[in-house]
Amino acid sequence: MHFPLIRRPVLFCLGAFLLVTANWAAADTKDPVEALIANSKLAMRGDPEVSKRDAEAALDLLKHTPNVDQEIRARMQLCDYYSERSRPKAEQQAQLMEALLPAVQRKGLAAGVLHCQGQIQESQANFTEALNLYNQAVTIARKNSDGEMLAESLFQRGYVFGLQGQYANGLADLREAQTLFDEVGLPHAAMTALSSVATLYNRLGDYDQAMHIYQRALTVQHKNNMQREELVTTYNMGSVEEHLEHWEKAKERFNAALQLGEQLNYTRAQAYALRGLAVVANSTDEPEEALELLEKASNLQLDVPDSRLHAQILQARGTALRKLSRTSESIAALEEAKRIFAQADSVNELSNVYTQLALAYAQAGSWRKAYEVRTQGQQLSESMLHNQLDQRFATLKIEFDTANKEKENALLLRENAANQKALEHATTAHKLQTVVIALSAILLILLGTMVWHQRRGKHHMHSLAMTDELTGVPNRRSVLSKLGNVLEKSDLHSCAMLIIDIDHFKSINDRYGHPIGDEIIKVTANHLRLAVNDPAFSGRLGGEEFVLILPEHSADLALTIAENLRSKVADLDLSHWLGERRITISIGMTMAVSGDSTTSMLRRADSALYAAKHAGRNCVRVEPPFESADKGIESASNKEEVAATESLA
């Protein structure tokens, strides 16, 4: 679904004004077919059923006065309508348009046929094929200098780029599409392009920016009775609240979207809204309610050609079934969702499925399979993090370049005005020269200031990228990077890794609330940081999981440190938050071996942590086991680790 957003108040006012005047212009035009097509385009953002009616009325008129170009444009509107409702009917429109292309006068309309074919591929989650079609559409539109078709092609391509995690490319396409829509007099389409920019911010994790733009867009859409766009924006705001785990707000947004979908008889939107409500129900431990909502969504989705929606419903269903201990059904649903998301190359959703699958396999007692799935999910999450950071810097550069270009254009306009005035008033030439010099100086100052802000911003972004926001300690990226440098040293004698996990942390969040849970995480992180000195270092891997790296530490010494940490954490005074309750930690430990990498050490330490959890928590386990330096005495942790490993096998 595509979503509108606005960055400047002026664009909102201008968009609203032009939207109204466009309706007047369409009504007053001399060509009734042209008026119906224009009204159909506008109605698609308000009431899609009206859009369909006007497009079909235009085709009825064209039976008496045939016009190939107008027929293709009318069928483009019908394809837009049916691509969300009936794949066979959308394919029929694509075939009819393709048959008309040899006689077309406006060659750029060939791009519109490709748009229709691309939308059909999108509905089947074939995003790679859709992207290929949109690439062809961009080429054709540029070749024929068709601004409207080029804007639409860039918009469609930018949206798919965003789904596949290519945020910088998506932002560049959507920004250009927005500009082109404004240039060809389609401000309503420019608003939709801006909405998709907000969706990119949402996927990048910049929820404040996304929500800010959605809220302002919603105001304009409601004022101009753009009900379909209002519905989509409302749903997207619910999606932002879902990412932020603001469940009550998310529920309110999804319910509002559901009501609008019912008013418009918009089946696809209703199914999406029900899926959102089911996710909220799952997250608030109401899996039975979630299954009821998903049953309704599934029945609606049967009539909707949207494979990605089907996969999202399956994912939510798998989660609910796991919570109800219907494990085999849960695994089946999640495996099918994984297949669809993998086919679509939708990495964000695929990562979430891996998490749920690991939990389902663990619940079924398939520990090895759970470990394999969890490892795949961790690898995908790490790849996503790297991509998200890279894309964040790339999108920042695009935003900077766009802002810089706008400032340069504004300054050039001022300079041209000054030069014109100089030609008209020769007597003021000297004063105008002074003004130009002053403007040039201001430009240099502005450019210098912008460069300084860019460098400062890059430094700040790098610091943020390497630091955990909640605790202030190094994050996963920072710790693993530093560990990689340690492992590359040729004179490395020994190095231990401890992965530390707070036991039963979910119950703390559930009973005392997330703010208390955050305080417990901060206290634990600070305790780990103070527990060791250089060259040792610690950091947070994520959630309630931490890592401690001990270079130049023997296995015996590392095990002693691990046991001391476990004991001291259990003795922490947390009565201010938890009353009489104490917390414990489980620790998985491993030693570096020749040829080790950060990934291989993480895998072994994570396996040891699984063994510690399986052994009852509040203990230390080592992978692989080692013989203590104290002859004849083997570490109790190692003995239990061997037993745990054998039981898992």
Short mmCIF file of N, CA, C and O in Angstrom, two decimals, residues 476-584:
data_model
loop_
_atom_site.label_atom_id
_atom_site.label_comp_id
_atom_site.label_asym_id
_atom_site.label_seq_id
_atom_site.Cartn_x
_atom_site.Cartn_y
_atom_site.Cartn_z
N ARG A 476 26.37 -4.15 19.70
CA ARG A 476 26.84 -5.37 19.04
C ARG A 476 27.85 -5.07 17.95
O ARG A 476 28.90 -5.70 17.87
N ARG A 477 27.56 -4.07 17.12
CA ARG A 477 28.45 -3.73 16.01
C ARG A 477 29.83 -3.33 16.53
O ARG A 477 30.86 -3.76 16.02
N SER A 478 29.85 -2.52 17.60
CA SER A 478 31.12 -2.04 18.16
C SER A 478 31.93 -3.17 18.76
O SER A 478 33.13 -3.32 18.51
N VAL A 479 31.26 -4.00 19.59
CA VAL A 479 31.99 -5.07 20.27
C VAL A 479 32.56 -6.07 19.28
O VAL A 479 33.72 -6.48 19.38
N LEU A 480 31.75 -6.48 18.28
CA LEU A 480 32.23 -7.48 17.33
C LEU A 480 33.34 -6.92 16.45
O LEU A 480 34.25 -7.64 16.05
N SER A 481 33.27 -5.64 16.13
CA SER A 481 34.35 -5.01 15.37
C SER A 481 35.66 -5.03 16.16
O SER A 481 36.73 -5.37 15.64
N LYS A 482 35.57 -4.71 17.45
CA LYS A 482 36.76 -4.71 18.31
C LYS A 482 37.29 -6.13 18.49
O LYS A 482 38.51 -6.36 18.50
N LEU A 483 36.37 -7.10 18.63
CA LEU A 483 36.79 -8.50 18.74
C LEU A 483 37.51 -8.95 17.48
O LEU A 483 38.51 -9.68 17.55
N GLY A 484 37.00 -8.52 16.32
CA GLY A 484 37.66 -8.87 15.07
C GLY A 484 39.11 -8.40 15.04
O GLY A 484 40.01 -9.12 14.59
N ASN A 485 39.35 -7.18 15.55
CA ASN A 485 40.73 -6.66 15.60
C ASN A 485 41.59 -7.50 16.54
O ASN A 485 42.77 -7.76 16.26
N VAL A 486 41.00 -7.94 17.66
CA VAL A 486 41.75 -8.78 18.61
C VAL A 486 42.14 -10.10 17.96
O VAL A 486 43.28 -10.56 18.09
N LEU A 487 41.19 -10.73 17.25
CA LEU A 487 41.45 -12.04 16.65
C LEU A 487 42.47 -11.96 15.52
O LEU A 487 43.10 -12.97 15.18
N GLU A 488 42.66 -10.79 14.91
CA GLU A 488 43.62 -10.64 13.82
C GLU A 488 45.07 -10.52 14.30
O GLU A 488 45.99 -10.63 13.51
N LYS A 489 45.26 -10.33 15.60
CA LYS A 489 46.61 -10.19 16.13
C LYS A 489 47.37 -11.51 16.05
O LYS A 489 46.89 -12.55 16.49
N SER A 490 48.58 -11.45 15.48
CA SER A 490 49.36 -12.67 15.30
C SER A 490 49.91 -13.19 16.63
O SER A 490 50.22 -14.37 16.75
N ASP A 491 50.06 -12.30 17.65
CA ASP A 491 50.62 -12.71 18.93
C ASP A 491 49.54 -13.02 19.96
O ASP A 491 49.80 -13.03 21.16
N LEU A 492 48.29 -13.24 19.52
CA LEU A 492 47.21 -13.53 20.44
C LEU A 492 47.44 -14.89 21.10
O LEU A 492 47.61 -15.91 20.41
N HIS A 493 47.50 -14.91 22.44
CA HIS A 493 47.73 -16.16 23.18
C HIS A 493 46.42 -16.82 23.57
O HIS A 493 46.28 -18.03 23.47
N SER A 494 45.52 -16.06 24.06
CA SER A 494 44.23 -16.62 24.46
C SER A 494 43.20 -15.50 24.53
O SER A 494 43.54 -14.34 24.74
N CYS A 495 41.95 -15.89 24.32
CA CYS A 495 40.86 -14.90 24.38
C CYS A 495 39.56 -15.64 24.68
O CYS A 495 39.26 -16.65 24.04
N ALA A 496 38.82 -15.14 25.65
CA ALA A 496 37.55 -15.76 26.03
C ALA A 496 36.39 -14.85 25.66
O ALA A 496 36.52 -13.64 25.65
N MET A 497 35.26 -15.47 25.32
CA MET A 497 34.02 -14.73 25.06
C MET A 497 32.94 -15.27 26.00
O MET A 497 32.75 -16.49 26.09
N LEU A 498 32.25 -14.35 26.70
CA LEU A 498 31.12 -14.72 27.54
C LEU A 498 29.86 -14.04 27.00
O LEU A 498 29.84 -12.83 26.83
N ILE A 499 28.84 -14.82 26.69
CA ILE A 499 27.52 -14.25 26.36
C ILE A 499 26.65 -14.40 27.60
O ILE A 499 26.49 -15.50 28.14
N ILE A 500 26.11 -13.29 28.08
CA ILE A 500 25.40 -13.23 29.36
C ILE A 500 23.95 -12.84 29.11
O ILE A 500 23.68 -11.86 28.41
N ASP A 501 23.03 -13.61 29.64
CA ASP A 501 21.60 -13.37 29.42
C ASP A 501 20.87 -13.33 30.76
O ASP A 501 21.07 -14.19 31.61
N ILE A 502 20.04 -12.29 30.96
CA ILE A 502 19.26 -12.16 32.19
C ILE A 502 18.13 -13.19 32.17
O ILE A 502 17.34 -13.23 31.22
N ASP A 503 18.04 -14.01 33.19
CA ASP A 503 17.04 -15.08 33.24
C ASP A 503 15.63 -14.53 33.49
O ASP A 503 15.45 -13.59 34.28
N HIS A 504 14.68 -15.13 32.82
CA HIS A 504 13.24 -14.82 33.02
C HIS A 504 12.98 -13.31 32.89
O HIS A 504 12.17 -12.75 33.64
N PHE A 505 13.65 -12.67 31.93
CA PHE A 505 13.51 -11.21 31.84
C PHE A 505 12.12 -10.81 31.37
O PHE A 505 11.59 -9.76 31.77
N LYS A 506 11.50 -11.64 30.53
CA LYS A 506 10.16 -11.30 30.05
C LYS A 506 9.17 -11.16 31.20
O LYS A 506 8.31 -10.29 31.20
N SER A 507 9.33 -12.02 32.22
CA SER A 507 8.41 -11.95 33.36
C SER A 507 8.57 -10.64 34.13
O SER A 507 7.63 -10.13 34.72
N ILE A 508 9.80 -10.08 34.12
CA ILE A 508 10.02 -8.78 34.77
C ILE A 508 9.26 -7.69 34.01
O ILE A 508 8.57 -6.85 34.61
N ASN A 509 9.39 -7.69 32.67
CA ASN A 509 8.66 -6.71 31.86
C ASN A 509 7.15 -6.86 32.05
O ASN A 509 6.42 -5.87 32.18
N ASP A 510 6.69 -8.12 32.06
CA ASP A 510 5.26 -8.35 32.16
C ASP A 510 4.70 -7.90 33.51
O ASP A 510 3.61 -7.34 33.60
N ARG A 511 5.47 -8.15 34.59
CA ARG A 511 4.96 -7.87 35.93
C ARG A 511 5.20 -6.43 36.34
O ARG A 511 4.33 -5.77 36.92
N TYR A 512 6.40 -5.90 36.05
CA TYR A 512 6.76 -4.58 36.57
C TYR A 512 6.72 -3.48 35.50
O TYR A 512 6.80 -2.30 35.83
N GLY A 513 6.63 -3.89 34.23
CA GLY A 513 6.55 -2.90 33.17
C GLY A 513 7.90 -2.70 32.47
O GLY A 513 8.97 -2.96 33.04
N HIS A 514 7.85 -2.25 31.21
CA HIS A 514 9.07 -2.05 30.42
C HIS A 514 10.02 -1.01 31.01
O HIS A 514 11.24 -1.16 30.92
N PRO A 515 9.51 0.10 31.61
CA PRO A 515 10.47 1.06 32.20
C PRO A 515 11.34 0.43 33.28
O PRO A 515 12.55 0.70 33.36
N ILE A 516 10.75 -0.44 34.13
CA ILE A 516 11.54 -1.13 35.16
C ILE A 516 12.51 -2.10 34.49
O ILE A 516 13.68 -2.22 34.89
N GLY A 517 12.01 -2.79 33.45
CA GLY A 517 12.90 -3.70 32.71
C GLY A 517 14.10 -2.97 32.15
O GLY A 517 15.24 -3.47 32.18
N ASP A 518 13.88 -1.76 31.61
CA ASP A 518 15.00 -0.96 31.08
C ASP A 518 16.00 -0.63 32.18
O ASP A 518 17.22 -0.63 31.96
N GLU A 519 15.50 -0.31 33.39
CA GLU A 519 16.41 0.02 34.50
C GLU A 519 17.25 -1.20 34.88
O GLU A 519 18.44 -1.08 35.19
N ILE A 520 16.64 -2.38 34.87
CA ILE A 520 17.38 -3.61 35.20
C ILE A 520 18.48 -3.84 34.16
O ILE A 520 19.62 -4.21 34.50
N ILE A 521 18.16 -3.61 32.89
CA ILE A 521 19.17 -3.78 31.83
C ILE A 521 20.32 -2.80 32.03
O ILE A 521 21.50 -3.14 31.90
N LYS A 522 20.00 -1.54 32.40
CA LYS A 522 21.05 -0.54 32.60
C LYS A 522 21.93 -0.89 33.79
O LYS A 522 23.17 -0.76 33.73
N VAL A 523 21.32 -1.35 34.89
CA VAL A 523 22.11 -1.74 36.07
C VAL A 523 23.04 -2.90 35.73
O VAL A 523 24.21 -2.92 36.09
N THR A 524 22.50 -3.90 35.01
CA THR A 524 23.31 -5.06 34.64
C THR A 524 24.47 -4.65 33.73
O THR A 524 25.61 -5.09 33.91
N ALA A 525 24.18 -3.80 32.74
CA ALA A 525 25.23 -3.34 31.82
C ALA A 525 26.33 -2.61 32.58
O ALA A 525 27.53 -2.81 32.32
N ASN A 526 25.95 -1.75 33.51
CA ASN A 526 26.94 -0.99 34.28
C ASN A 526 27.77 -1.93 35.16
O ASN A 526 28.98 -1.75 35.31
N HIS A 527 27.12 -2.94 35.74
CA HIS A 527 27.85 -3.90 36.58
C HIS A 527 28.89 -4.66 35.75
O HIS A 527 30.03 -4.85 36.20
N LEU A 528 28.52 -5.08 34.55
CA LEU A 528 29.46 -5.79 33.69
C LEU A 528 30.61 -4.89 33.27
O LEU A 528 31.77 -5.31 33.19
N ARG A 529 30.30 -3.62 33.00
CA ARG A 529 31.34 -2.67 32.57
C ARG A 529 32.37 -2.46 33.67
O ARG A 529 33.58 -2.36 33.41
N LEU A 530 31.92 -2.41 34.94
CA LEU A 530 32.83 -2.15 36.05
C LEU A 530 33.54 -3.41 36.53
O LEU A 530 34.48 -3.34 37.32
N ALA A 531 33.09 -4.58 36.04
CA ALA A 531 33.62 -5.84 36.56
C ALA A 531 35.00 -6.17 36.00
O ALA A 531 35.71 -7.00 36.57
N VAL A 532 35.38 -5.57 34.86
CA VAL A 532 36.66 -5.92 34.22
C VAL A 532 37.42 -4.66 33.84
O VAL A 532 36.86 -3.57 33.75
N ASN A 533 38.71 -4.82 33.63
CA ASN A 533 39.59 -3.73 33.20
C ASN A 533 40.22 -4.10 31.87
O ASN A 533 40.20 -5.27 31.43
N ASP A 534 40.85 -3.10 31.23
CA ASP A 534 41.56 -3.35 29.99
C ASP A 534 42.56 -4.50 30.18
O ASP A 534 43.16 -4.63 31.26
N PRO A 535 42.72 -5.34 29.18
CA PRO A 535 42.18 -5.18 27.81
C PRO A 535 40.78 -5.75 27.62
O PRO A 535 40.31 -5.84 26.50
N ALA A 536 40.14 -6.21 28.69
CA ALA A 536 38.80 -6.76 28.56
C ALA A 536 37.80 -5.65 28.23
O ALA A 536 38.01 -4.49 28.57
N PHE A 537 36.71 -6.03 27.56
CA PHE A 537 35.66 -5.04 27.23
C PHE A 537 34.32 -5.76 27.11
O PHE A 537 34.27 -6.97 26.88
N SER A 538 33.25 -4.97 27.32
CA SER A 538 31.91 -5.56 27.30
C SER A 538 30.99 -4.73 26.42
O SER A 538 31.34 -3.63 25.99
N GLY A 539 29.80 -5.25 26.17
CA GLY A 539 28.81 -4.52 25.37
C GLY A 539 27.48 -5.25 25.41
O GLY A 539 27.34 -6.33 26.00
N ARG A 540 26.48 -4.64 24.76
CA ARG A 540 25.14 -5.21 24.72
C ARG A 540 24.87 -5.75 23.32
O ARG A 540 25.00 -5.03 22.34
N LEU A 541 24.49 -7.04 23.24
CA LEU A 541 24.16 -7.65 21.96
C LEU A 541 22.75 -7.28 21.52
O LEU A 541 22.46 -7.20 20.34
N GLY A 542 21.87 -7.04 22.49
CA GLY A 542 20.48 -6.72 22.17
C GLY A 542 19.56 -7.33 23.21
O GLY A 542 19.88 -8.35 23.81
N GLY A 543 18.41 -6.68 23.43
CA GLY A 543 17.47 -7.19 24.43
C GLY A 543 18.12 -7.28 25.80
O GLY A 543 18.77 -6.34 26.27
N GLU A 544 17.99 -8.45 26.44
CA GLU A 544 18.61 -8.66 27.75
C GLU A 544 19.92 -9.43 27.64
O GLU A 544 20.37 -10.05 28.59
N GLU A 545 20.57 -9.40 26.45
CA GLU A 545 21.75 -10.20 26.19
C GLU A 545 22.99 -9.32 26.08
O GLU A 545 22.99 -8.31 25.36
N PHE A 546 24.08 -9.70 26.79
CA PHE A 546 25.32 -8.93 26.81
C PHE A 546 26.49 -9.84 26.42
O PHE A 546 26.37 -11.07 26.42
N VAL A 547 27.61 -9.21 26.10
CA VAL A 547 28.81 -9.97 25.75
C VAL A 547 30.00 -9.38 26.49
O VAL A 547 30.09 -8.17 26.69
N LEU A 548 30.91 -10.25 26.94
CA LEU A 548 32.13 -9.84 27.63
C LEU A 548 33.29 -10.52 26.93
O LEU A 548 33.29 -11.75 26.75
N ILE A 549 34.27 -9.73 26.45
CA ILE A 549 35.45 -10.25 25.76
C ILE A 549 36.65 -10.12 26.69
O ILE A 549 36.92 -9.04 27.23
N LEU A 550 37.39 -11.22 26.87
CA LEU A 550 38.52 -11.26 27.80
C LEU A 550 39.79 -11.66 27.07
O LEU A 550 40.21 -12.83 27.10
N PRO A 551 40.46 -10.72 26.37
CA PRO A 551 41.74 -11.03 25.73
C PRO A 551 42.80 -11.32 26.79
O PRO A 551 42.75 -10.80 27.90
N GLU A 552 43.76 -12.17 26.41
CA GLU A 552 44.88 -12.50 27.31
C GLU A 552 44.39 -13.09 28.63
O GLU A 552 44.98 -12.88 29.68
N HIS A 553 43.30 -13.83 28.60
CA HIS A 553 42.78 -14.52 29.78
C HIS A 553 42.76 -16.03 29.49
O HIS A 553 42.26 -16.46 28.44
N SER A 554 43.29 -16.79 30.44
CA SER A 554 43.23 -18.24 30.29
C SER A 554 41.80 -18.72 30.50
O SER A 554 40.95 -17.99 31.01
N ALA A 555 41.56 -19.98 30.12
CA ALA A 555 40.23 -20.54 30.29
C ALA A 555 39.83 -20.61 31.76
O ALA A 555 38.69 -20.31 32.13
N ASP A 556 40.79 -21.00 32.63
CA ASP A 556 40.48 -21.08 34.06
C ASP A 556 40.11 -19.72 34.62
O ASP A 556 39.15 -19.58 35.38
N LEU A 557 40.92 -18.69 34.23
CA LEU A 557 40.65 -17.34 34.74
C LEU A 557 39.31 -16.82 34.22
O LEU A 557 38.53 -16.22 34.97
N ALA A 558 39.04 -17.07 32.94
CA ALA A 558 37.77 -16.62 32.36
C ALA A 558 36.59 -17.29 33.05
O ALA A 558 35.56 -16.65 33.33
N LEU A 559 36.71 -18.58 33.35
CA LEU A 559 35.63 -19.30 34.02
C LEU A 559 35.43 -18.75 35.44
O LEU A 559 34.29 -18.60 35.90
N THR A 560 36.54 -18.42 36.11
CA THR A 560 36.44 -17.84 37.45
C THR A 560 35.70 -16.50 37.40
O THR A 560 34.82 -16.21 38.23
N ILE A 561 36.06 -15.66 36.41
CA ILE A 561 35.38 -14.37 36.25
C ILE A 561 33.89 -14.58 35.97
O ILE A 561 33.03 -13.88 36.54
N ALA A 562 33.59 -15.55 35.13
CA ALA A 562 32.18 -15.82 34.79
C ALA A 562 31.39 -16.23 36.03
O ALA A 562 30.28 -15.74 36.28
N GLU A 563 31.98 -17.12 36.87
CA GLU A 563 31.29 -17.57 38.07
C GLU A 563 31.12 -16.42 39.06
O GLU A 563 30.08 -16.30 39.73
N ASN A 564 32.16 -15.56 39.17
CA ASN A 564 32.06 -14.40 40.06
C ASN A 564 30.96 -13.45 39.60
O ASN A 564 30.19 -12.91 40.41
N LEU A 565 30.90 -13.21 38.28
CA LEU A 565 29.85 -12.34 37.73
C LEU A 565 28.47 -12.90 38.06
O LEU A 565 27.57 -12.19 38.50
N ARG A 566 28.31 -14.20 37.81
CA ARG A 566 27.02 -14.84 38.07
C ARG A 566 26.62 -14.66 39.53
O ARG A 566 25.48 -14.31 39.86
N SER A 567 27.58 -14.88 40.43
CA SER A 567 27.31 -14.79 41.86
C SER A 567 26.98 -13.35 42.28
O SER A 567 26.02 -13.11 43.03
N LYS A 568 27.77 -12.38 41.77
CA LYS A 568 27.57 -10.99 42.18
C LYS A 568 26.25 -10.41 41.64
O LYS A 568 25.60 -9.62 42.31
N VAL A 569 25.88 -10.81 40.43
CA VAL A 569 24.61 -10.32 39.88
C VAL A 569 23.44 -10.84 40.73
O VAL A 569 22.48 -10.12 41.01
N ALA A 570 23.56 -12.08 41.17
CA ALA A 570 22.49 -12.64 42.01
C ALA A 570 22.38 -11.91 43.35
O ALA A 570 21.32 -11.90 43.98
N ASP A 571 23.50 -11.26 43.77
CA ASP A 571 23.49 -10.54 45.05
C ASP A 571 23.14 -9.06 44.90
O ASP A 571 23.13 -8.33 45.90
N LEU A 572 22.90 -8.60 43.67
CA LEU A 572 22.60 -7.18 43.47
C LEU A 572 21.32 -6.80 44.23
O LEU A 572 20.33 -7.54 44.24
N ASP A 573 21.37 -5.61 44.84
CA ASP A 573 20.20 -5.11 45.57
C ASP A 573 19.31 -4.33 44.60
O ASP A 573 19.62 -3.20 44.22
N LEU A 574 18.22 -4.95 44.19
CA LEU A 574 17.30 -4.33 43.24
C LEU A 574 15.93 -4.09 43.89
O LEU A 574 14.92 -3.98 43.19
N SER A 575 15.94 -4.01 45.21
CA SER A 575 14.67 -3.87 45.93
C SER A 575 13.93 -2.59 45.58
O SER A 575 12.71 -2.52 45.70
N HIS A 576 14.68 -1.56 45.13
CA HIS A 576 14.04 -0.30 44.75
C HIS A 576 13.03 -0.51 43.63
O HIS A 576 12.03 0.21 43.54
N TRP A 577 13.32 -1.51 42.77
CA TRP A 577 12.42 -1.79 41.64
C TRP A 577 11.65 -3.10 41.80
O TRP A 577 10.49 -3.20 41.45
N LEU A 578 12.33 -4.13 42.33
CA LEU A 578 11.75 -5.47 42.29
C LEU A 578 11.31 -5.99 43.65
O LEU A 578 10.88 -7.14 43.76
N GLY A 579 11.45 -5.18 44.70
CA GLY A 579 11.08 -5.68 46.03
C GLY A 579 12.05 -6.78 46.47
O GLY A 579 13.26 -6.62 46.41
N GLU A 580 11.51 -7.92 46.87
CA GLU A 580 12.36 -9.01 47.36
C GLU A 580 12.90 -9.88 46.22
O GLU A 580 13.74 -10.75 46.45
N ARG A 581 12.45 -9.65 45.02
CA ARG A 581 12.90 -10.49 43.90
C ARG A 581 14.35 -10.20 43.53
O ARG A 581 14.78 -9.06 43.53
N ARG A 582 15.07 -11.24 43.21
CA ARG A 582 16.46 -11.13 42.74
C ARG A 582 16.50 -11.53 41.25
O ARG A 582 15.60 -12.21 40.76
N ILE A 583 17.56 -11.12 40.61
CA ILE A 583 17.74 -11.56 39.22
C ILE A 583 18.95 -12.48 39.15
O ILE A 583 19.86 -12.40 39.98
N THR A 584 18.95 -13.36 38.20
CA THR A 584 20.09 -14.24 37.94
C THR A 584 20.45 -14.15 36.46
O THR A 584 19.66 -13.66 35.64
#
